[in-house]
Structure formats: C-alpha cells, structure tokens
Amino acid sequence: RKEVEQDPGPFNVPEGATVAFNCTYSNSASQSFFWYRQDCRKEPKLLMSVYSSGNEDGRFTAQLNRASQYISLLIRDSKLSDSATYLCVVANYGGSQGNLIFGKGTKLSVKP
Amino acid sequence: EPEVTQTPSHQVTQMGQEVILRCVPISNHLYFYWYRQILGQKVEFLVSFYNNEISEKSEIFDDQFSVERPDGSNFTLKIRSTKLEDSAMYFCAKSGTGAYEQYFGPGTRLTVT
C-alpha cells in the first residue's frame, strides 16, 4: 500500500467553482499533515498545515480525519491562479525531526 | 519565511562524473533536507542534516551520495558517480517555525547524459 495516495486528476473546473481534493495515508502514527502546491517545474510551496480540528485560510479549508486516515482540501471560488498540482504531505517521524512523505499530487486546471 | 537559495539552477553532466549541488547561504537553521523529484514522479526524501551530522537518510541515499556543510553556511549534496537515473530536480529544504513545516528552495535540475 502506498504511503500517501491521491487522485491524480486532472480536475478541470471553471473559475468560481468549488473543488475538493482527497488524500489517504497509511501510517497511523503520523502526526503532522500538510498541503503543498507545486507549479510546473517549480518547488513545492507550503499551502497550509492540516489540524484535527480543521483549519481555514481564506478560500482554502483543510480537514483531517485520523480514524479514517483521510485528509481533504477544499478550494472555494477557484481562481485561474489556483491552477497547479496539489500535494498531500505527511511528516514521518523516523528521527528527531520528521522527513516529509509526498503524494504524487492532484493536478488542478481552472479555466476562464 | 525567508527563501532557501540553490545553485546551480541547471546542471548537465556526463554519466560517471561527480556533481555538487549547493544551498547558499543558510544560517540560523537547525535542520536541512534534500529531496529529489524525477520528472513526472513524486517528491522523495533523501536525507536530513542536523547539527552538522546526518540525522536520517532514505534507501535512495546510498554510498554515491554525501552531504556536508563545508564552511558553516553552504549546505552541499554530492553525487560521486552520476547515473542516467540520477536525472531529476533536487530540492534543498529548511525547517520552519511550525511543527515539521519545511520550506523548499527553487531546486537544481540535474541532467545526466
């Protein structure tokens, strides 16, 4: 079983649409979770951390369900600039500081 | 968060050659990381570095790889004898202020011919 699984997409949506991404992870001991976005041939950029209580940052809402080992990201009122690949990321606690385990990403394309 | 810088942005090398990839400069950070991303694939952890020592490494980080902080600021990844399959983007990352957050540099595109 893959450590972090995501629907690869692509998701093609019109501007203004609401879009949701889902992710599952295999290590039940994982403690920290993130969404990163990655533009084509660029570095991953931290979008938001994900907490059990859920968290919101403007148009973006992230949720974590530990029992189901499931993470989600909701984007409301999509903008053209939201077009990117969204990476679900889990911190793995192998040593004194976690390394990150990445999903393959879900590609989003927002059309005018 | 301040940026992480990397040089060069693109490196082309012949198979069997040694390459050195750099994070320049980084100061006042405890943890550093190297990741790689083969074109079309996911980002993969290579190694973490803490207090001038390797903290953790993945299966990918075999004997052909090494990391060091030669002058207290630059953080380097050396690949001793490159193979075609080493062609990838290599990202340096630093720890952030939040729990286990990491911030990535712009990457070095390594092309092995």
mmCIF file of N, CA and C in Angstrom, chain A residues 4 10 20 27 37-38 56 70 75 98:
data_model
loop_
_atom_site.group_PDB
_atom_site.id
_atom_site.type_symbol
_atom_site.label_atom_id
_atom_site.label_comp_id
_atom_site.label_asym_id
_atom_site.label_seq_id
_atom_site.Cartn_x
_atom_site.Cartn_y
_atom_site.Cartn_z
ATOM 1 N N VAL A 4 1.143 7.588 0.812
ATOM 2 C CA VAL A 4 0.209 8.704 0.668
ATOM 3 C C VAL A 4 -0.411 8.581 -0.727
ATOM 4 N N PRO A 10 -6.494 14.907 -14.015
ATOM 5 C CA PRO A 10 -6.647 16.307 -13.653
ATOM 6 C C PRO A 10 -8.097 16.691 -13.367
ATOM 7 N N ALA A 20 -12.739 19.918 -4.478
ATOM 8 C CA ALA A 20 -12.258 19.209 -3.294
ATOM 9 C C ALA A 20 -11.257 18.135 -3.684
ATOM 10 N N ASN A 27 0.300 5.356 7.364
ATOM 11 C CA ASN A 27 0.943 5.254 8.675
ATOM 12 C C ASN A 27 0.073 5.896 9.746
ATOM 13 N N ARG A 37 1.431 23.203 -2.720
ATOM 14 C CA ARG A 37 1.120 23.326 -4.129
ATOM 15 C C ARG A 37 2.431 23.384 -4.906
ATOM 16 N N GLN A 38 2.379 22.855 -6.105
ATOM 17 C CA GLN A 38 3.571 22.853 -6.946
ATOM 18 C C GLN A 38 3.177 23.276 -8.356
ATOM 19 N N GLU A 56 -8.911 26.797 8.254
ATOM 20 C CA GLU A 56 -9.325 27.553 7.083
ATOM 21 C C GLU A 56 -8.373 28.715 6.879
ATOM 22 N N TYR A 70 -7.493 10.111 6.596
ATOM 23 C CA TYR A 70 -8.004 10.804 5.420
ATOM 24 C C TYR A 70 -7.811 12.305 5.618
ATOM 25 N N ILE A 75 -11.232 24.046 -2.025
ATOM 26 C CA ILE A 75 -10.941 25.374 -2.565
ATOM 27 C C ILE A 75 -12.253 25.956 -3.059
ATOM 28 N N GLY A 98 11.009 15.069 11.608
ATOM 29 C CA GLY A 98 10.371 14.297 10.564
ATOM 30 C C GLY A 98 10.806 14.648 9.168
#
